Amino acid sequence: MNTQKLPHIVIVGAGFGGMEFARRLAHAPVQITLIDRHNYHLFQPLLYQIAIAGLVPSQIAYPIRTIFRKQKNLTFQMGEVNSIDLDSRYIRTNGSVIAYDYLVLAIGGQTNFFGLKTVEENGFQLKSIESATSTRNHLLKMFERASREVDPDQRKALLTFVVVGGGPTGVETAGALAELITCVITKDYPQMDLKDVRVLLLEATGSVMVTYPDELRKATINLLHHKKVEVLLNTKLIDYDGRRVTLGDGRQINAHTLIWTAGVRAAELADRLGAQQAASGRVRVAPTLQLPQHPEVFIIGDAAYFEDEHGQPLPMLATVAQQQAKATAQNFQNILKGESPEPFHYKDPGLLATIGRNAAVARIWGLSFSGFIAWVIWVVLHIYRLIGFRNRLVVLINWAWDYFFYDNQVRLITRE
Ligand SMILES: Cc1cc2nc3c(=O)[nH]c(=O)nc-3n(C[C@H](O)[C@H](O)[C@H](O)COP(=O)(O)OP(=O)(O)OC[C@H]3O[C@@H](n4cnc5c(N)ncnc54)[C@H](O)[C@@H]3O)c2cc1C
C-alpha cells in the first residue's frame, strides 16, 4: 500500500478529544500524525486526587505510544506546536514543520485567572501533573510547619486552606482536603488541634455547582458542611499575596494556601490561529465543528466554542470532547466517501461529582441522587474510564485501602 497517497491528518492534543478521534480512525485509509507536548494522556478529572495525596501521577496518566502501539496508521510525535499556517496548511513545532491535508485541534484548556496576577503567582492550580504534585507538596509542608509553630495566629494561617471556585473541581478538592485532614492527618499529627484547621470554599455567585439542579446544589452544600468545609457564597476574591486573601468587600483571611479552580479558558495556541474567538478564548466553530473559511480544520473539545440548541455554549467537559471526537471521526468517514459532514448534536449524559467518602451528587436519566449511591456510581465510572487495566486495578486497590483503613498513601513531600 502506498501511504503517500493517503490523506494526512494531523491531530494536535492527545487529551480526551484527540485520543478518542485517533482511536476511531484506526482502520480508516488515512495517515495520522498525533502531536502532544507530553508523552502521556492525562485523566484530568482525578488530578485533585494527586493534590490530596490519594493517588500518584502514573495511576492517572498513560503513555501515548503504548495506547497506540497497535495502530498502524498513526505516528506519535512529542512536541509543542507553536504556530499554524492555515493558508499553507502546515504546523510548526519546536523541532519540525509538518504539512497536513486535514487538521484536528484538540488542544484543551488552561487555567483562567481572569487577570488576577497575584493569584496566578501565589496560588495553586490543578491542571497538570506538575501543578497537582506541587499542591500536594505544599499542603503536606503546611502540616509540618504548623506542627512546630508556636505562634497561634501563625499556626492558624498555616492551617487555613482556601479553595476558590464552587464548580465540581473546587467542590471535589475542598471535600477531599477536609476529609484528608479529619481522617488521616490528625492521626499523623496527634497534637494538632482541629479547631485551628479551616477549609474554605469561596464562590463568587450565589450557589455552588451552578449547572446542577437545585436539589443537588442544596445536597452539595449539606455534604460540604458535613465534611466541615465552610462555604462562602457571593464572595469574590480580589487579591492574594501568598499569606492573606483579600475579598471584594474588604474582608481579609490569613491563609498560606489558596487553590484556584475558578476558571478555565482555551489553550494558548487558540489565540494564535487568527480565528474568531468567543468567551474564554474558545474558537467559534461551524455546526460541523469545522473552522469557518477552513473546512479542512476541525476544532473539538475545550478549545471549541459550540452553542447548543438553546444558544448556550457547551461546557468544558471530557464528555463533550469525546462526543465531538466521535462525531468528527464519523464526518471524516463521510468526507472520505465524498459525502458532506453532518452537524454535531450533544447528548447530555448527566452530571456527577464527589464530595469525599460516601458523598457524591449525580443526575442520571433525569433522576437526582446524592450520598452513598451517587458515590458508588462515581467510583465505578471513574475506575472504568481510566486507561489501562493496571491503572484501574491499582486505583481500585488504593481507594479500597484508603476507604477501609482511613489512609491516603501518598503522603510524600518531594523536591520539585
Ligand atoms: C481538575 C479537573 C477536573 C475535571 N473534572 C472533570 C470531570 O469530572 N468530568 C468531565 O467531564 N470533565 C472534567 N474536566 C474537564 C476535562 O478534563 C476537559 O474538558 C477535557 O480534558 C477536554 O478534553 P480536550 O481533548 O479538549 O483537552 P485535554 O484533554 O485537555 O487535552 C489537550 C491536550 O492538548 C495538548 N496540547 C495543548 N496545547 C498544545 C500545544 N501547543 N502543543 C502540543 N500539545 C498541546 C495538551 O498537552 C493535552 O494533552 C476536569 C478538568 C480538570 C482540569
Tab-separated table of C-alpha atoms and ligand atoms in Angstrom:
chain	number	residue	atom	x	y	z
A	1	MET	CA	0.000	0.000	0.000
A	2	ASN	CA	1.368	3.424	-0.902
A	3	THR	CA	0.798	5.533	2.195
A	4	GLN	CA	1.952	8.682	0.354
A	5	LYS	CA	-1.423	8.909	-1.376
A	6	LEU	CA	-3.449	8.663	1.806
A	7	PRO	CA	-4.851	11.881	3.258
A	8	HIS	CA	-2.628	13.135	6.062
A	9	ILE	CA	-4.475	14.109	9.250
A	10	VAL	CA	-2.547	15.970	11.924
A	11	ILE	CA	-4.109	15.873	15.392
A	12	VAL	CA	-2.802	18.334	17.970
A	13	GLY	CA	-3.533	17.177	21.514
A	14	ALA	CA	-3.767	13.663	22.926
A	15	GLY	CA	-6.297	14.523	25.604
A	16	PHE	CA	-9.870	13.257	25.704
A	17	GLY	CA	-10.839	14.602	22.284
A	18	GLY	CA	-7.644	13.900	20.326
A	19	MET	CA	-7.273	10.388	21.654
A	20	GLU	CA	-10.874	9.393	21.028
A	21	PHE	CA	-10.737	10.787	17.491
A	22	ALA	CA	-7.484	8.975	16.654
A	23	ARG	CA	-8.772	5.655	18.004
A	24	ARG	CA	-11.945	5.862	15.958
A	25	LEU	CA	-9.969	6.204	12.725
A	26	ALA	CA	-7.791	3.160	13.486
A	27	HIS	CA	-8.984	1.309	10.392
A	28	ALA	CA	-9.576	4.280	8.093
A	29	PRO	CA	-7.467	4.747	4.947
A	30	VAL	CA	-5.653	7.789	6.319
A	31	GLN	CA	-2.236	8.622	7.665
A	32	ILE	CA	-2.364	10.207	11.134
A	33	THR	CA	0.249	12.220	12.975
A	34	LEU	CA	-0.659	12.794	16.608
A	35	ILE	CA	1.247	15.526	18.430
A	36	ASP	CA	1.263	16.401	22.110
A	37	ARG	CA	3.656	18.318	24.335
A	38	HIS	CA	3.501	15.392	26.770
A	39	ASN	CA	4.208	11.745	26.073
A	40	TYR	CA	1.180	10.721	28.130
A	41	HIS	CA	-2.593	11.047	28.145
A	42	LEU	CA	-3.772	12.606	31.406
A	43	PHE	CA	-7.049	11.768	33.124
A	44	GLN	CA	-7.647	15.290	34.444
A	45	PRO	CA	-10.821	14.556	36.469
A	46	LEU	CA	-8.643	12.783	39.045
A	47	LEU	CA	-5.910	15.436	39.286
A	48	TYR	CA	-7.286	16.581	42.621
A	49	GLN	CA	-6.516	13.074	43.942
A	50	ILE	CA	-2.807	13.763	43.309
A	51	ALA	CA	-3.104	17.026	45.219
A	52	ILE	CA	-4.730	15.404	48.250
A	53	ALA	CA	-2.164	12.580	48.341
A	54	GLY	CA	-4.651	9.923	47.241
A	55	LEU	CA	-3.013	8.752	44.008
A	56	VAL	CA	0.352	9.015	42.257
A	57	PRO	CA	0.624	10.572	38.777
A	58	SER	CA	1.346	7.302	36.954
A	59	GLN	CA	-2.057	5.996	38.073
A	60	ILE	CA	-3.964	8.686	36.164
A	61	ALA	CA	-1.668	9.086	33.171
A	62	TYR	CA	-0.810	6.629	30.425
A	63	PRO	CA	1.965	6.685	27.759
A	64	ILE	CA	0.561	7.686	24.374
A	65	ARG	CA	2.925	5.382	22.496
A	66	THR	CA	1.581	2.424	24.488
A	67	ILE	CA	-2.035	3.369	23.768
A	68	PHE	CA	-1.388	3.483	20.015
A	69	ARG	CA	1.194	0.703	19.814
A	70	LYS	CA	-1.029	-1.390	17.556
A	71	GLN	CA	-2.493	1.396	15.449
A	72	LYS	CA	-0.624	1.072	12.169
A	73	ASN	CA	-1.898	4.282	10.526
A	74	LEU	CA	-0.720	6.540	13.389
A	75	THR	CA	2.619	8.116	14.266
A	76	PHE	CA	3.099	9.968	17.519
A	77	GLN	CA	5.368	12.956	17.923
A	78	MET	CA	6.077	14.623	21.242
A	79	GLY	CA	6.399	18.359	20.756
A	80	GLU	CA	4.971	21.790	21.403
A	81	VAL	CA	3.002	23.223	18.491
A	82	ASN	CA	3.964	26.890	18.314
A	83	SER	CA	2.213	28.105	15.210
A	84	ILE	CA	-0.162	27.061	12.471
A	85	ASP	CA	-0.258	28.411	8.922
A	86	LEU	CA	-3.865	27.863	7.952
A	87	ASP	CA	-3.424	29.088	4.368
A	88	SER	CA	-0.350	26.990	3.567
A	89	ARG	CA	-1.609	24.074	5.692
A	90	TYR	CA	1.316	23.303	7.923
A	91	ILE	CA	2.099	23.409	11.614
A	92	ARG	CA	5.358	24.311	13.271
A	93	THR	CA	6.533	22.518	16.406
A	94	ASN	CA	9.638	23.152	18.488
A	95	GLY	CA	11.539	20.734	16.226
A	96	SER	CA	9.795	20.384	12.896
A	97	VAL	CA	7.400	21.642	10.268
A	98	ILE	CA	4.555	19.271	9.404
A	99	ALA	CA	2.224	19.687	6.424
A	100	TYR	CA	-1.351	18.406	6.633
A	101	ASP	CA	-4.361	17.749	4.456
A	102	TYR	CA	-6.668	17.893	7.479
A	103	LEU	CA	-6.029	19.323	10.919
A	104	VAL	CA	-7.849	18.396	14.125
A	105	LEU	CA	-7.172	20.737	17.012
A	106	ALA	CA	-7.935	19.120	20.349
A	107	ILE	CA	-5.686	21.359	22.421
A	108	GLY	CA	-7.912	21.636	25.503
A	109	GLY	CA	-7.762	24.444	28.007
A	110	GLN	CA	-5.676	26.119	30.652
A	111	THR	CA	-6.403	27.835	33.955
A	112	ASN	CA	-8.045	31.223	33.635
A	113	PHE	CA	-7.031	33.618	36.400
A	114	PHE	CA	-9.104	36.441	34.882
A	115	GLY	CA	-6.119	38.792	35.111
A	116	LEU	CA	-5.594	38.241	38.860
A	117	LYS	CA	-1.794	38.295	38.674
A	118	THR	CA	-1.206	37.856	42.405
A	119	VAL	CA	-3.378	34.732	42.443
A	120	GLU	CA	-1.507	33.311	39.460
A	121	GLU	CA	1.820	33.973	41.200
A	122	ASN	CA	0.944	32.870	44.738
A	123	GLY	CA	-1.916	30.423	44.361
A	124	PHE	CA	-2.012	26.780	43.305
A	125	GLN	CA	-3.933	25.258	40.417
A	126	LEU	CA	-4.948	21.796	39.253
A	127	LYS	CA	-4.302	21.495	35.548
A	128	SER	CA	-1.222	19.307	35.133
A	129	ILE	CA	0.712	16.614	36.957
A	130	GLU	CA	3.302	19.222	37.945
A	131	SER	CA	0.769	21.654	39.404
A	132	ALA	CA	-1.098	18.905	41.292
A	133	THR	CA	2.143	17.489	42.700
A	134	SER	CA	3.344	20.883	43.878
A	135	THR	CA	-0.059	21.427	45.522
A	136	ARG	CA	0.379	18.116	47.373
A	137	ASN	CA	3.907	19.037	48.487
A	138	HIS	CA	2.750	22.422	49.683
A	139	LEU	CA	-0.273	21.063	51.591
A	140	LEU	CA	1.834	18.478	53.405
A	141	LYS	CA	4.515	21.074	54.188
A	142	MET	CA	1.880	23.239	55.849
A	143	PHE	CA	1.140	20.487	58.380
A	144	GLU	CA	4.861	20.022	59.054
A	145	ARG	CA	5.349	23.736	59.605
A	146	ALA	CA	2.215	24.056	61.721
A	147	SER	CA	3.367	21.175	63.939
A	148	ARG	CA	6.384	23.224	65.096
A	149	GLU	CA	4.809	26.693	65.014
A	150	VAL	CA	4.430	28.269	68.452
A	151	ASP	CA	2.593	31.440	67.459
A	152	PRO	CA	-1.137	30.511	67.490
A	153	ASP	CA	-2.134	33.072	64.819
A	154	GLN	CA	0.621	31.942	62.515
A	155	ARG	CA	-0.358	28.308	63.093
A	156	LYS	CA	-3.965	29.083	62.163
A	157	ALA	CA	-2.832	30.798	58.949
A	158	LEU	CA	-0.724	27.751	58.056
A	159	LEU	CA	-3.760	25.544	58.632
A	160	THR	CA	-6.240	27.673	56.694
A	161	PHE	CA	-6.859	26.294	53.214
A	162	VAL	CA	-8.821	28.366	50.748
A	163	VAL	CA	-10.268	26.753	47.626
A	164	VAL	CA	-11.684	29.236	45.115
A	165	GLY	CA	-14.444	28.188	42.714
A	166	GLY	CA	-17.645	26.333	43.574
A	167	GLY	CA	-17.711	24.196	40.422
A	168	PRO	CA	-17.179	20.418	40.521
A	169	THR	CA	-13.360	20.695	40.777
A	170	GLY	CA	-13.485	23.146	43.692
A	171	VAL	CA	-16.165	21.129	45.484
A	172	GLU	CA	-14.276	17.853	44.989
A	173	THR	CA	-10.990	19.389	46.117
A	174	ALA	CA	-12.429	21.090	49.213
A	175	GLY	CA	-14.339	17.959	50.268
A	176	ALA	CA	-11.370	15.647	49.759
A	177	LEU	CA	-8.980	18.016	51.514
A	178	ALA	CA	-11.266	18.336	54.547
A	179	GLU	CA	-11.504	14.574	54.670
A	180	LEU	CA	-7.740	14.117	54.345
A	181	ILE	CA	-7.327	16.352	57.376
A	182	THR	CA	-10.006	14.813	59.611
A	183	CYS	CA	-9.409	11.160	58.670
A	184	VAL	CA	-5.672	10.957	58.028
A	185	ILE	CA	-3.591	13.990	59.002
A	186	THR	CA	-4.959	14.054	62.555
A	187	LYS	CA	-3.509	10.555	63.024
A	188	ASP	CA	-0.064	11.698	61.820
A	189	TYR	CA	-0.145	14.810	63.995
A	190	PRO	CA	-1.906	13.759	67.209
A	191	GLN	CA	-1.022	17.092	68.846
A	192	MET	CA	-2.808	19.050	66.139
A	193	ASP	CA	-5.954	20.795	67.329
A	194	LEU	CA	-8.650	20.504	64.678
A	195	LYS	CA	-10.043	23.826	65.916
A	196	ASP	CA	-7.039	25.501	64.242
A	197	VAL	CA	-7.881	23.999	60.848
A	198	ARG	CA	-10.180	25.661	58.321
A	199	VAL	CA	-11.092	24.587	54.812
A	200	LEU	CA	-12.982	27.338	52.997
A	201	LEU	CA	-14.686	27.191	49.642
A	202	LEU	CA	-15.168	30.617	48.058
A	203	GLU	CA	-17.730	31.108	45.318
A	204	ALA	CA	-18.448	34.435	43.618
A	205	THR	CA	-22.060	33.607	42.695
A	206	GLY	CA	-24.968	32.701	44.949
A	207	SER	CA	-24.578	28.932	44.560
A	208	VAL	CA	-22.091	26.107	44.126
A	209	MET	CA	-22.379	23.832	41.067
A	210	VAL	CA	-24.410	26.366	39.083
A	211	THR	CA	-25.141	23.954	36.235
A	212	TYR	CA	-26.643	21.351	38.601
A	213	PRO	CA	-30.345	21.169	39.525
A	214	ASP	CA	-31.460	22.917	42.674
A	215	GLU	CA	-31.829	19.765	44.808
A	216	LEU	CA	-28.244	18.707	44.017
A	217	ARG	CA	-26.852	22.159	44.772
A	218	LYS	CA	-28.508	22.002	48.190
A	219	ALA	CA	-27.288	18.434	48.711
A	220	THR	CA	-23.741	19.535	47.814
A	221	ILE	CA	-23.797	22.342	50.396
A	222	ASN	CA	-25.105	19.928	53.060
A	223	LEU	CA	-22.437	17.352	52.246
A	224	LEU	CA	-19.715	20.025	52.349
A	225	HIS	CA	-20.943	21.265	55.737
A	226	HIS	CA	-20.948	17.699	56.988
A	227	LYS	CA	-17.272	17.452	55.938
A	228	LYS	CA	-16.619	20.695	57.856
A	229	VAL	CA	-15.979	22.816	54.764
A	230	GLU	CA	-17.003	26.463	55.237
A	231	VAL	CA	-18.810	27.576	52.094
A	232	LEU	CA	-18.749	31.325	51.416
A	233	LEU	CA	-21.173	32.230	48.617
A	234	ASN	CA	-21.366	35.630	46.869
A	235	THR	CA	-17.736	36.032	47.880
A	236	LYS	CA	-15.346	37.476	45.367
A	237	LEU	CA	-11.604	37.278	45.759
A	238	ILE	CA	-9.617	40.265	44.582
A	239	ASP	CA	-6.071	39.641	45.810
A	240	TYR	CA	-3.809	37.012	47.322
A	241	ASP	CA	-0.264	37.795	48.402
A	242	GLY	CA	0.606	34.260	49.481
A	243	ARG	CA	-0.240	34.992	53.128
A	244	ARG	CA	-3.524	36.879	53.020
A	245	VAL	CA	-6.658	36.568	50.911
A	246	THR	CA	-8.441	39.870	50.256
A	247	LEU	CA	-12.142	39.724	49.406
A	248	GLY	CA	-14.207	42.159	47.371
A	249	ASP	CA	-15.929	43.551	50.493
A	250	GLY	CA	-12.563	44.324	52.111
A	251	ARG	CA	-12.502	41.313	54.453
A	252	GLN	CA	-9.183	39.505	54.772
A	253	ILE	CA	-8.389	35.883	55.585
A	254	ASN	CA	-4.921	34.839	56.689
A	255	ALA	CA	-4.081	31.710	54.729
A	256	HIS	CA	-0.855	30.221	53.401
A	257	THR	CA	-2.736	28.120	50.854
A	258	LEU	CA	-5.032	29.105	48.036
A	259	ILE	CA	-6.129	26.652	45.357
A	260	TRP	CA	-7.691	28.341	42.335
A	261	THR	CA	-10.286	26.273	40.451
A	262	ALA	CA	-12.491	29.172	39.373
A	263	GLY	CA	-11.773	29.392	35.669
A	264	VAL	CA	-10.700	27.623	32.503
A	265	ARG	CA	-10.010	29.082	29.084
A	266	ALA	CA	-8.912	27.638	25.753
A	267	ALA	CA	-5.245	26.670	25.438
A	268	GLU	CA	-2.953	29.462	24.323
A	269	LEU	CA	-2.466	28.130	20.795
A	270	ALA	CA	-6.114	29.093	20.097
A	271	ASP	CA	-5.099	32.774	20.408
A	272	ARG	CA	-2.521	32.351	17.652
A	273	LEU	CA	-4.861	30.966	14.992
A	274	GLY	CA	-6.217	34.331	13.907
A	275	ALA	CA	-9.719	32.795	14.054
A	276	GLN	CA	-12.791	34.320	15.695
A	277	GLN	CA	-12.847	33.634	19.431
A	278	ALA	CA	-15.742	33.738	21.891
A	279	ALA	CA	-15.857	33.705	25.691
A	280	SER	CA	-12.844	32.109	27.408
A	281	GLY	CA	-10.818	32.334	24.199
A	282	ARG	CA	-12.646	29.372	22.656
A	283	VAL	CA	-12.676	29.293	18.869
A	284	ARG	CA	-16.050	29.661	17.168
A	285	VAL	CA	-16.739	26.626	15.020
A	286	ALA	CA	-19.389	25.730	12.450
A	287	PRO	CA	-22.160	23.226	13.398
A	288	THR	CA	-19.937	20.514	11.876
A	289	LEU	CA	-17.053	21.593	14.179
A	290	GLN	CA	-15.122	22.911	11.170
A	291	LEU	CA	-13.352	26.227	11.209
A	292	PRO	CA	-15.300	28.701	9.050
A	293	GLN	CA	-13.269	29.507	5.929
A	294	HIS	CA	-11.083	26.449	6.573
A	295	PRO	CA	-13.237	23.318	6.238
A	296	GLU	CA	-10.096	21.157	6.400
A	297	VAL	CA	-9.630	22.235	10.045
A	298	PHE	CA	-11.757	20.773	12.848
A	299	ILE	CA	-11.693	22.016	16.429
A	300	ILE	CA	-13.041	19.812	19.215
A	301	GLY	CA	-13.206	19.787	22.996
A	302	ASP	CA	-12.455	22.619	25.407
A	303	ALA	CA	-10.913	24.808	22.690
A	304	ALA	CA	-14.102	24.859	20.579
A	305	TYR	CA	-16.949	27.287	21.178
A	306	PHE	CA	-20.140	25.493	20.211
A	307	GLU	CA	-23.655	26.532	21.176
A	308	ASP	CA	-26.431	24.025	21.855
A	309	GLU	CA	-29.978	24.408	20.515
A	310	HIS	CA	-30.791	26.851	23.366
A	311	GLY	CA	-27.880	29.101	22.411
A	312	GLN	CA	-25.824	28.025	25.425
A	313	PRO	CA	-22.138	27.179	24.959
A	314	LEU	CA	-21.330	23.537	25.661
A	315	PRO	CA	-19.386	23.148	28.915
A	316	MET	CA	-15.688	22.295	29.013
A	317	LEU	CA	-16.119	18.630	29.851
A	318	ALA	CA	-14.451	15.389	28.834
A	319	THR	CA	-17.832	14.038	27.737
A	320	VAL	CA	-18.260	16.937	25.283
A	321	ALA	CA	-14.728	16.427	23.896
A	322	GLN	CA	-15.306	12.699	23.446
A	323	GLN	CA	-18.673	13.086	21.723
A	324	GLN	CA	-17.253	15.747	19.406
A	325	ALA	CA	-14.332	13.421	18.610
A	326	LYS	CA	-16.729	10.619	17.771
A	327	ALA	CA	-18.828	12.883	15.518
A	328	THR	CA	-15.743	14.267	13.784
A	329	ALA	CA	-14.398	10.763	13.138
A	330	GLN	CA	-17.760	9.858	11.593
A	331	ASN	CA	-17.609	13.023	9.488
A	332	PHE	CA	-14.180	12.015	8.234
A	333	GLN	CA	-15.592	8.690	7.115
A	334	ASN	CA	-18.266	10.711	5.244
A	335	ILE	CA	-15.665	13.006	3.686
A	336	LEU	CA	-13.566	10.029	2.573
A	337	LYS	CA	-16.669	8.652	0.826
A	338	GLY	CA	-17.236	12.011	-0.870
A	339	GLU	CA	-20.198	12.886	1.363
A	340	SER	CA	-20.798	16.075	3.350
A	341	PRO	CA	-20.091	16.301	7.095
A	342	GLU	CA	-23.092	16.288	9.449
A	343	PRO	CA	-23.800	18.863	12.175
A	344	PHE	CA	-22.865	17.859	15.737
A	345	HIS	CA	-25.511	17.306	18.452
A	346	TYR	CA	-24.518	16.859	22.089
A	347	LYS	CA	-26.309	14.230	24.168
A	348	ASP	CA	-26.080	15.198	27.819
A	349	PRO	CA	-25.059	12.028	29.715
A	350	GLY	CA	-25.812	13.581	33.126
A	351	LEU	CA	-23.828	15.135	35.935
A	352	LEU	CA	-21.598	13.622	38.576
A	353	ALA	CA	-19.321	14.988	41.305
A	354	THR	CA	-17.968	13.586	44.543
A	355	ILE	CA	-17.511	15.404	47.821
A	356	GLY	CA	-15.476	12.677	49.510
A	357	ARG	CA	-16.092	9.335	51.168
A	358	ASN	CA	-19.698	8.081	50.710
A	359	ALA	CA	-20.668	11.513	49.415
A	360	ALA	CA	-21.453	12.490	45.836
A	361	VAL	CA	-24.177	14.059	43.753
A	362	ALA	CA	-25.405	12.693	40.435
A	363	ARG	CA	-28.023	13.409	37.802
A	364	ILE	CA	-28.557	10.407	35.541
A	365	TRP	CA	-31.513	9.536	33.266
A	366	GLY	CA	-33.323	12.585	34.634
A	367	LEU	CA	-33.024	11.350	38.233
A	368	SER	CA	-31.083	13.057	41.012
A	369	PHE	CA	-29.068	11.035	43.529
A	370	SER	CA	-26.928	12.162	46.418
A	371	GLY	CA	-24.913	10.449	49.136
A	372	PHE	CA	-23.718	6.848	49.064
A	373	ILE	CA	-25.437	5.645	45.846
A	374	ALA	CA	-24.084	8.592	43.872
A	375	TRP	CA	-20.647	7.984	45.362
A	376	VAL	CA	-20.660	4.314	44.268
A	377	ILE	CA	-21.653	5.413	40.736
A	378	TRP	CA	-18.800	7.940	40.787
A	379	VAL	CA	-16.220	5.352	41.898
A	380	VAL	CA	-17.302	2.725	39.353
A	381	LEU	CA	-17.440	5.212	36.482
A	382	HIS	CA	-14.062	6.782	37.212
A	383	ILE	CA	-12.313	3.439	37.516
A	384	TYR	CA	-13.934	2.289	34.284
A	385	ARG	CA	-12.885	5.445	32.419
A	386	LEU	CA	-9.215	5.208	33.409
A	387	ILE	CA	-6.911	3.925	30.686
A	388	GLY	CA	-5.122	0.620	31.206
A	389	PHE	CA	-6.166	-2.419	33.226
A	390	ARG	CA	-3.190	-1.977	35.556
A	391	ASN	CA	-4.176	1.619	36.396
A	392	ARG	CA	-7.756	0.540	37.036
A	393	LEU	CA	-6.664	-2.259	39.343
A	394	VAL	CA	-4.111	-0.160	41.225
A	395	VAL	CA	-6.546	2.741	41.711
A	396	LEU	CA	-9.246	0.332	42.890
A	397	ILE	CA	-6.875	-1.259	45.435
A	398	ASN	CA	-5.622	2.166	46.524
A	399	TRP	CA	-9.126	3.524	47.081
A	400	ALA	CA	-10.274	0.355	48.841
A	401	TRP	CA	-7.252	0.602	51.159
A	402	ASP	CA	-7.913	4.281	51.862
A	403	TYR	CA	-11.596	3.552	52.421
A	404	PHE	CA	-11.169	0.744	54.910
A	405	PHE	CA	-8.028	1.990	56.684
A	406	TYR	CA	-8.620	5.762	56.529
A	407	ASP	CA	-5.223	6.239	54.972
A	408	ASN	CA	-4.093	8.300	51.975
A	409	GLN	CA	-0.931	6.547	50.967
A	410	VAL	CA	0.964	9.183	49.034
A	411	ARG	CA	1.859	11.491	51.917
A	412	LEU	CA	5.276	12.250	50.487
A	413	ILE	CA	6.885	15.668	50.327
A	414	THR	CA	9.181	15.529	47.319
A	415	ARG	CA	11.613	18.094	45.980
A	416	GLU	CA	10.446	19.966	42.874
B	1	LIG	C1	-9.050	19.299	37.683
B	1	LIG	C2	-10.012	18.979	36.571
B	1	LIG	C3	-11.123	18.181	36.822
B	1	LIG	C4	-12.030	17.879	35.803
B	1	LIG	N1	-13.099	17.067	36.071
B	1	LIG	C5	-13.924	16.692	35.069
B	1	LIG	C6	-14.990	15.786	35.294
B	1	LIG	O1	-15.195	15.332	36.423
B	1	LIG	N2	-15.770	15.428	34.240
B	1	LIG	C7	-15.558	15.909	32.987
B	1	LIG	O2	-16.287	15.534	32.059
B	1	LIG	N3	-14.574	16.783	32.746
B	1	LIG	C8	-13.748	17.190	33.748
B	1	LIG	N4	-12.729	18.061	33.497
B	1	LIG	C9	-12.623	18.681	32.176
B	1	LIG	C10	-11.951	17.752	31.179
B	1	LIG	O3	-10.726	17.295	31.682
B	1	LIG	C11	-11.759	18.529	29.889
B	1	LIG	O4	-12.997	19.003	29.459
B	1	LIG	C12	-11.177	17.614	28.816
B	1	LIG	O5	-9.880	17.228	29.200
B	1	LIG	C13	-11.139	18.346	27.484
B	1	LIG	O6	-10.630	17.484	26.522
B	1	LIG	P1	-9.772	18.077	25.316
B	1	LIG	O7	-9.454	16.936	24.440
B	1	LIG	O8	-10.447	19.260	24.752
B	1	LIG	O9	-8.450	18.628	26.005
B	1	LIG	P2	-7.362	17.934	27.024
B	1	LIG	O10	-7.920	16.654	27.497
B	1	LIG	O11	-7.058	19.000	27.961
B	1	LIG	O12	-6.191	17.654	26.045
B	1	LIG	C14	-5.477	18.663	25.399
B	1	LIG	C15	-4.115	18.122	25.032
B	1	LIG	O13	-3.508	19.049	24.147
B	1	LIG	C16	-2.142	19.185	24.469
B	1	LIG	N5	-1.704	20.499	23.996
B	1	LIG	C17	-2.274	21.703	24.221
B	1	LIG	N6	-1.621	22.691	23.582
B	1	LIG	C18	-0.621	22.088	22.910
B	1	LIG	C19	0.419	22.570	22.069
B	1	LIG	N7	0.543	23.877	21.774
B	1	LIG	N8	1.309	21.685	21.551
B	1	LIG	C20	1.195	20.364	21.860
B	1	LIG	N9	0.240	19.836	22.646
B	1	LIG	C21	-0.656	20.692	23.168
B	1	LIG	C22	-2.109	19.043	25.981
B	1	LIG	O14	-0.844	18.616	26.435
B	1	LIG	C23	-3.191	17.986	26.222
B	1	LIG	O15	-2.658	16.677	26.277
B	1	LIG	C24	-11.812	18.387	34.509
B	1	LIG	C25	-10.692	19.196	34.259
B	1	LIG	C26	-9.802	19.481	35.271
B	1	LIG	C27	-8.593	20.341	34.991
